[in-house]
mmCIF file of C-alpha atoms in Angstrom:
data_model
loop_
_atom_site.group_PDB
_atom_site.id
_atom_site.type_symbol
_atom_site.label_atom_id
_atom_site.label_comp_id
_atom_site.label_asym_id
_atom_site.label_seq_id
_atom_site.Cartn_x
_atom_site.Cartn_y
_atom_site.Cartn_z
ATOM 1 C CA GLY S 27 -6.243 -22.538 7.984
ATOM 2 C CA GLU S 28 -4.751 -20.250 5.364
ATOM 3 C CA ASN S 29 -1.759 -21.854 3.717
ATOM 4 C CA VAL S 30 -0.234 -21.863 0.228
ATOM 5 C CA GLU S 31 2.573 -24.288 -0.554
ATOM 6 C CA GLN S 32 4.804 -23.821 -3.587
ATOM 7 C CA HIS S 33 7.277 -26.151 -5.320
ATOM 8 C CA PRO S 34 10.036 -26.242 -6.331
ATOM 9 C CA SER S 35 11.943 -23.582 -4.409
ATOM 10 C CA THR S 36 14.542 -23.346 -7.181
ATOM 11 C CA LEU S 37 14.324 -24.289 -10.846
ATOM 12 C CA SER S 38 17.044 -24.150 -13.499
ATOM 13 C CA VAL S 39 16.223 -24.639 -17.165
ATOM 14 C CA GLN S 40 17.946 -24.196 -20.488
ATOM 15 C CA GLU S 41 16.768 -21.369 -22.702
ATOM 16 C CA GLY S 42 13.903 -22.573 -24.861
ATOM 17 C CA ASP S 43 12.781 -25.261 -22.432
ATOM 18 C CA SER S 44 9.556 -25.128 -20.423
ATOM 19 C CA ALA S 45 9.255 -24.363 -16.711
ATOM 20 C CA VAL S 46 6.451 -25.524 -14.417
ATOM 21 C CA ILE S 47 5.765 -24.273 -10.905
ATOM 22 C CA LYS S 48 3.106 -25.875 -8.719
ATOM 23 C CA CYS S 49 1.102 -24.604 -5.762
ATOM 24 C CA THR S 50 -1.457 -26.073 -3.409
ATOM 25 C CA TYR S 51 -3.839 -24.233 -1.130
ATOM 26 C CA SER S 52 -5.685 -25.314 1.962
ATOM 27 C CA ASP S 53 -8.932 -23.349 2.013
ATOM 28 C CA SER S 54 -11.613 -24.558 -0.379
ATOM 29 C CA ALA S 55 -13.224 -21.085 -0.250
ATOM 30 C CA SER S 56 -10.314 -19.585 -2.214
ATOM 31 C CA ASN S 57 -11.618 -18.101 -5.460
ATOM 32 C CA TYR S 58 -8.794 -16.073 -7.020
ATOM 33 C CA PHE S 59 -5.259 -17.216 -7.848
ATOM 34 C CA PRO S 60 -2.718 -14.685 -9.169
ATOM 35 C CA TRP S 61 0.922 -15.261 -10.068
ATOM 36 C CA TYR S 62 3.607 -12.647 -9.486
ATOM 37 C CA LYS S 63 7.136 -12.185 -10.817
ATOM 38 C CA GLN S 64 9.669 -10.404 -8.623
ATOM 39 C CA GLU S 65 12.977 -9.144 -9.952
ATOM 40 C CA LEU S 66 15.854 -8.156 -7.713
ATOM 41 C CA GLY S 67 15.220 -4.942 -5.826
ATOM 42 C CA LYS S 68 11.682 -4.537 -7.140
ATOM 43 C CA GLY S 69 8.163 -5.216 -6.016
ATOM 44 C CA PRO S 70 6.144 -8.200 -7.258
ATOM 45 C CA GLN S 71 4.523 -7.743 -10.652
ATOM 46 C CA LEU S 72 1.313 -9.522 -11.627
ATOM 47 C CA ILE S 73 1.877 -11.720 -14.681
ATOM 48 C CA ILE S 74 -1.323 -13.786 -14.888
ATOM 49 C CA ASP S 75 -4.307 -14.687 -12.739
ATOM 50 C CA ILE S 76 -7.154 -17.196 -12.778
ATOM 51 C CA ARG S 77 -10.518 -17.343 -11.054
ATOM 52 C CA SER S 78 -12.232 -20.381 -9.647
ATOM 53 C CA ASN S 79 -14.798 -20.636 -12.452
ATOM 54 C CA VAL S 80 -12.073 -21.276 -15.045
ATOM 55 C CA GLY S 81 -9.765 -24.279 -15.441
ATOM 56 C CA GLU S 82 -7.083 -22.790 -17.657
ATOM 57 C CA LYS S 83 -5.898 -19.420 -18.901
ATOM 58 C CA LYS S 84 -3.162 -18.559 -21.364
ATOM 59 C CA ASP S 85 -1.298 -15.364 -22.243
ATOM 60 C CA GLN S 86 1.356 -15.825 -24.921
ATOM 61 C CA ARG S 87 4.123 -17.984 -23.368
ATOM 62 C CA ILE S 88 2.495 -18.129 -19.942
ATOM 63 C CA ALA S 89 -0.378 -20.368 -18.899
ATOM 64 C CA VAL S 90 -2.008 -21.218 -15.602
ATOM 65 C CA THR S 91 -4.132 -24.254 -14.764
ATOM 66 C CA LEU S 92 -6.440 -24.731 -11.796
ATOM 67 C CA ASN S 93 -7.774 -27.953 -10.296
ATOM 68 C CA LYS S 94 -10.313 -26.926 -7.643
ATOM 69 C CA THR S 95 -11.059 -30.487 -6.589
ATOM 70 C CA ALA S 96 -7.436 -31.178 -5.778
ATOM 71 C CA LYS S 97 -6.850 -27.596 -4.614
ATOM 72 C CA HIS S 98 -3.800 -27.016 -6.723
ATOM 73 C CA PHE S 99 -2.791 -24.662 -9.518
ATOM 74 C CA SER S 100 0.262 -24.434 -11.743
ATOM 75 C CA LEU S 101 2.200 -21.905 -13.793
ATOM 76 C CA HIS S 102 3.623 -22.986 -17.139
ATOM 77 C CA ILE S 103 6.208 -20.923 -19.020
ATOM 78 C CA THR S 104 7.087 -22.162 -22.498
ATOM 79 C CA GLU S 105 10.078 -21.216 -24.655
ATOM 80 C CA THR S 106 11.855 -19.714 -21.678
ATOM 81 C CA GLN S 107 14.209 -16.776 -22.167
ATOM 82 C CA PRO S 108 16.994 -15.419 -19.910
ATOM 83 C CA GLU S 109 14.785 -12.446 -19.019
ATOM 84 C CA ASP S 110 12.302 -14.879 -17.455
ATOM 85 C CA SER S 111 14.855 -15.387 -14.660
ATOM 86 C CA ALA S 112 13.294 -14.079 -11.438
ATOM 87 C CA VAL S 113 11.447 -15.235 -8.337
ATOM 88 C CA TYR S 114 7.866 -16.323 -8.988
ATOM 89 C CA PHE S 115 5.139 -16.324 -6.340
ATOM 90 C CA CYS S 116 1.749 -17.946 -6.430
ATOM 91 C CA ALA S 117 -1.031 -16.606 -4.230
ATOM 92 C CA ALA S 118 -4.571 -17.407 -3.213
ATOM 93 C CA VAL S 119 -7.220 -15.046 -1.922
ATOM 94 C CA LEU S 120 -9.954 -15.890 0.487
ATOM 95 C CA ASN S 121 -13.390 -14.403 0.625
ATOM 96 C CA THR S 122 -12.038 -12.357 3.473
ATOM 97 C CA ASP S 123 -10.063 -10.317 0.951
ATOM 98 C CA LYS S 124 -6.627 -11.397 2.108
ATOM 99 C CA LEU S 125 -3.997 -12.488 -0.430
ATOM 100 C CA ILE S 126 -1.756 -15.272 0.886
ATOM 101 C CA PHE S 127 1.526 -15.915 -0.930
ATOM 102 C CA GLY S 128 3.480 -19.075 -1.528
ATOM 103 C CA THR S 129 7.133 -19.257 -0.534
ATOM 104 C CA GLY S 130 8.452 -18.480 -4.012
ATOM 105 C CA THR S 131 10.386 -20.238 -6.790
ATOM 106 C CA ARG S 132 13.702 -18.889 -8.002
ATOM 107 C CA LEU S 133 13.802 -19.571 -11.751
ATOM 108 C CA GLN S 134 17.124 -19.421 -13.599
ATOM 109 C CA VAL S 135 17.151 -19.665 -17.378
ATOM 110 C CA PHE S 136 20.588 -20.425 -18.797
ATOM 111 C CA PRO S 137 21.401 -19.254 -22.329
ATOM 112 C CA ASN L 9 -0.753 6.873 -14.601
ATOM 113 C CA ALA L 10 1.774 6.541 -11.804
ATOM 114 C CA GLY L 11 2.036 3.219 -10.045
ATOM 115 C CA VAL L 12 2.132 2.593 -6.322
ATOM 116 C CA MET L 13 4.715 4.924 -4.802
ATOM 117 C CA GLN L 14 6.578 4.016 -1.646
ATOM 118 C CA ASN L 15 9.077 6.146 0.212
ATOM 119 C CA PRO L 16 11.670 6.127 1.359
ATOM 120 C CA ARG L 17 13.254 3.307 -0.704
ATOM 121 C CA HIS L 18 15.827 2.710 2.013
ATOM 122 C CA LEU L 19 15.556 3.570 5.698
ATOM 123 C CA VAL L 20 18.178 3.053 8.376
ATOM 124 C CA ARG L 21 17.190 3.314 12.022
ATOM 125 C CA ARG L 22 18.958 2.600 15.273
ATOM 126 C CA ARG L 23 17.354 0.285 17.802
ATOM 127 C CA GLY L 24 14.675 2.128 19.758
ATOM 128 C CA GLN L 25 13.924 4.718 17.075
ATOM 129 C CA GLU L 26 10.702 5.018 15.102
ATOM 130 C CA ALA L 27 10.266 4.106 11.442
ATOM 131 C CA ARG L 28 7.558 5.640 9.260
ATOM 132 C CA LEU L 29 6.912 4.093 5.851
ATOM 133 C CA ARG L 30 4.699 5.827 3.318
ATOM 134 C CA CYS L 31 2.602 4.456 0.496
ATOM 135 C CA SER L 32 0.629 6.365 -2.125
ATOM 136 C CA PRO L 33 -1.759 3.991 -3.933
ATOM 137 C CA MET L 34 -2.506 4.117 -7.625
ATOM 138 C CA LYS L 35 -4.995 6.766 -8.647
ATOM 139 C CA GLY L 36 -8.523 5.548 -8.063
ATOM 140 C CA HIS L 37 -7.482 2.737 -5.703
ATOM 141 C CA SER L 38 -9.013 2.874 -2.232
ATOM 142 C CA HIS L 39 -7.734 -0.485 -0.924
ATOM 143 C CA VAL L 40 -4.226 -0.727 0.513
ATOM 144 C CA TYR L 41 -2.290 -3.765 1.736
ATOM 145 C CA TRP L 42 1.041 -3.963 3.552
ATOM 146 C CA TYR L 43 3.336 -6.982 3.329
ATOM 147 C CA ARG L 44 6.700 -7.799 4.885
ATOM 148 C CA GLN L 45 9.430 -9.778 3.137
ATOM 149 C CA LEU L 46 12.542 -11.167 4.768
ATOM 150 C CA PRO L 47 15.561 -12.006 2.538
ATOM 151 C CA GLU L 48 14.999 -15.162 0.478
ATOM 152 C CA GLU L 49 11.458 -15.502 1.844
ATOM 153 C CA GLY L 50 7.915 -14.904 0.659
ATOM 154 C CA LEU L 51 5.614 -12.015 1.386
ATOM 155 C CA LYS L 52 3.785 -12.083 4.700
ATOM 156 C CA PHE L 53 0.456 -10.254 4.977
ATOM 157 C CA MET L 54 0.402 -7.572 7.637
ATOM 158 C CA VAL L 55 -2.644 -5.332 7.278
ATOM 159 C CA TYR L 56 -5.471 -4.385 4.886
ATOM 160 C CA LEU L 57 -6.931 -0.888 4.946
ATOM 161 C CA GLN L 58 -9.570 1.082 3.133
ATOM 162 C CA LYS L 59 -9.890 4.832 3.412
ATOM 163 C CA GLU L 60 -9.932 5.678 7.147
ATOM 164 C CA ASN L 61 -10.630 2.053 8.131
ATOM 165 C CA ILE L 62 -8.548 -0.950 9.121
ATOM 166 C CA ILE L 63 -10.251 -3.994 7.612
ATOM 167 C CA ASP L 64 -7.871 -6.783 8.645
ATOM 168 C CA GLU L 65 -4.772 -6.387 10.811
ATOM 169 C CA SER L 66 -4.366 -10.053 11.688
ATOM 170 C CA GLY L 67 -0.800 -10.198 10.314
ATOM 171 C CA MET L 68 0.518 -7.206 12.181
ATOM 172 C CA PRO L 69 2.228 -7.545 15.583
ATOM 173 C CA LYS L 70 0.008 -6.129 18.317
ATOM 174 C CA GLU L 71 2.781 -4.069 19.856
ATOM 175 C CA ARG L 72 4.897 -1.349 18.257
ATOM 176 C CA PHE L 73 3.241 -1.627 14.821
ATOM 177 C CA SER L 74 0.385 0.529 13.565
ATOM 178 C CA ALA L 75 -1.051 1.489 10.196
ATOM 179 C CA GLU L 76 -3.369 4.151 8.902
ATOM 180 C CA PHE L 77 -4.878 5.268 5.615
ATOM 181 C CA PRO L 78 -6.346 8.728 6.156
ATOM 182 C CA LYS L 79 -8.964 10.395 4.006
ATOM 183 C CA GLU L 80 -6.272 12.616 2.531
ATOM 184 C CA GLY L 81 -2.671 11.597 1.994
ATOM 185 C CA PRO L 82 -0.704 8.374 1.856
ATOM 186 C CA SER L 83 -1.035 5.238 3.933
ATOM 187 C CA ILE L 84 1.497 5.089 6.762
ATOM 188 C CA LEU L 85 3.036 2.026 8.388
ATOM 189 C CA ARG L 86 4.595 3.029 11.680
ATOM 190 C CA ILE L 87 7.009 0.930 13.715
ATOM 191 C CA GLN L 88 7.882 2.242 17.154
ATOM 192 C CA GLN L 89 11.006 1.305 19.137
ATOM 193 C CA VAL L 90 12.462 -0.718 16.268
ATOM 194 C CA VAL L 91 14.497 -3.849 16.959
ATOM 195 C CA ARG L 92 16.941 -5.704 14.695
ATOM 196 C CA GLY L 93 14.267 -8.278 13.870
ATOM 197 C CA ASP L 94 12.230 -5.546 12.169
ATOM 198 C CA SER L 95 14.843 -5.326 9.391
ATOM 199 C CA ALA L 96 13.059 -6.372 6.204
ATOM 200 C CA ALA L 97 11.552 -5.103 2.980
ATOM 201 C CA TYR L 98 8.064 -3.687 3.449
ATOM 202 C CA PHE L 99 5.809 -3.674 0.403
ATOM 203 C CA CYS L 100 2.596 -1.812 -0.136
ATOM 204 C CA ALA L 101 -0.015 -2.833 -2.696
ATOM 205 C CA SER L 102 -3.233 -1.200 -3.827
ATOM 206 C CA SER L 103 -6.320 -2.364 -5.672
ATOM 207 C CA PRO L 104 -9.581 -0.800 -6.887
ATOM 208 C CA GLY L 105 -11.611 -3.438 -5.068
ATOM 209 C CA GLY L 106 -10.809 -6.209 -2.616
ATOM 210 C CA ALA L 107 -7.918 -8.675 -2.838
ATOM 211 C CA ASP L 108 -9.649 -10.489 -5.699
ATOM 212 C CA SER L 109 -8.953 -7.455 -7.851
ATOM 213 C CA PRO L 110 -5.394 -7.373 -9.210
ATOM 214 C CA LEU L 111 -3.021 -5.989 -6.590
ATOM 215 C CA HIS L 112 -0.389 -3.543 -7.783
ATOM 216 C CA PHE L 113 2.772 -3.416 -5.702
ATOM 217 C CA GLY L 114 5.233 -0.637 -5.040
ATOM 218 C CA ASN L 115 8.989 -1.242 -5.059
ATOM 219 C CA GLY L 116 9.143 -1.426 -1.298
ATOM 220 C CA THR L 117 10.970 0.225 1.581
ATOM 221 C CA ARG L 118 14.032 -1.612 2.819
ATOM 222 C CA LEU L 119 14.346 -1.039 6.547
ATOM 223 C CA THR L 120 17.666 -1.715 8.240
ATOM 224 C CA VAL L 121 17.893 -1.535 12.019
ATOM 225 C CA THR L 122 21.405 -1.122 13.367
#
């Protein structure tokens, strides 16, 4: 079946600390894994993505890792800032061209 | 280059009325996706369309809901005879290819059924 699980549902960190969000997926055919950030009253915004032929990808303070064998992938945010506070969603796409989202993580960064 | 445009931003309908939600994809994007989001929940896939074709509507209720993406003009999500349970935020996304191309989302239409 098509299922993406995401943990934790809420995460509070002190400014400057790191934040890690983890997701697992059920379908081994999944080949594309984007992460989205959603601020209040807005649509989700793509922040980073990774494809199944790569194990890790980094963009400044954001990195994503993928373990295809275990079927899980993670988002790492280093040196967190208050403006990183938002809801983060992982997603996985199947060959059928359907993007399935995780349940979201509400990240709060305290100054 | 304008992003994905959705209108209206807010829509209030009484039970039994019809709701029509519009989505103009980014320029050059021919793939459109509709998602529904309840408060404090994730995004649930509803339907995937390409120009004039419905590719996957497995997430859309069989009754009262329909979607189209005509050759000219925006994509339309139509909900007939709305009920209170239809109250949600409806997001549209577009991409230049399939779902393994980056999806760009609009800011949604918040439907309230009274």
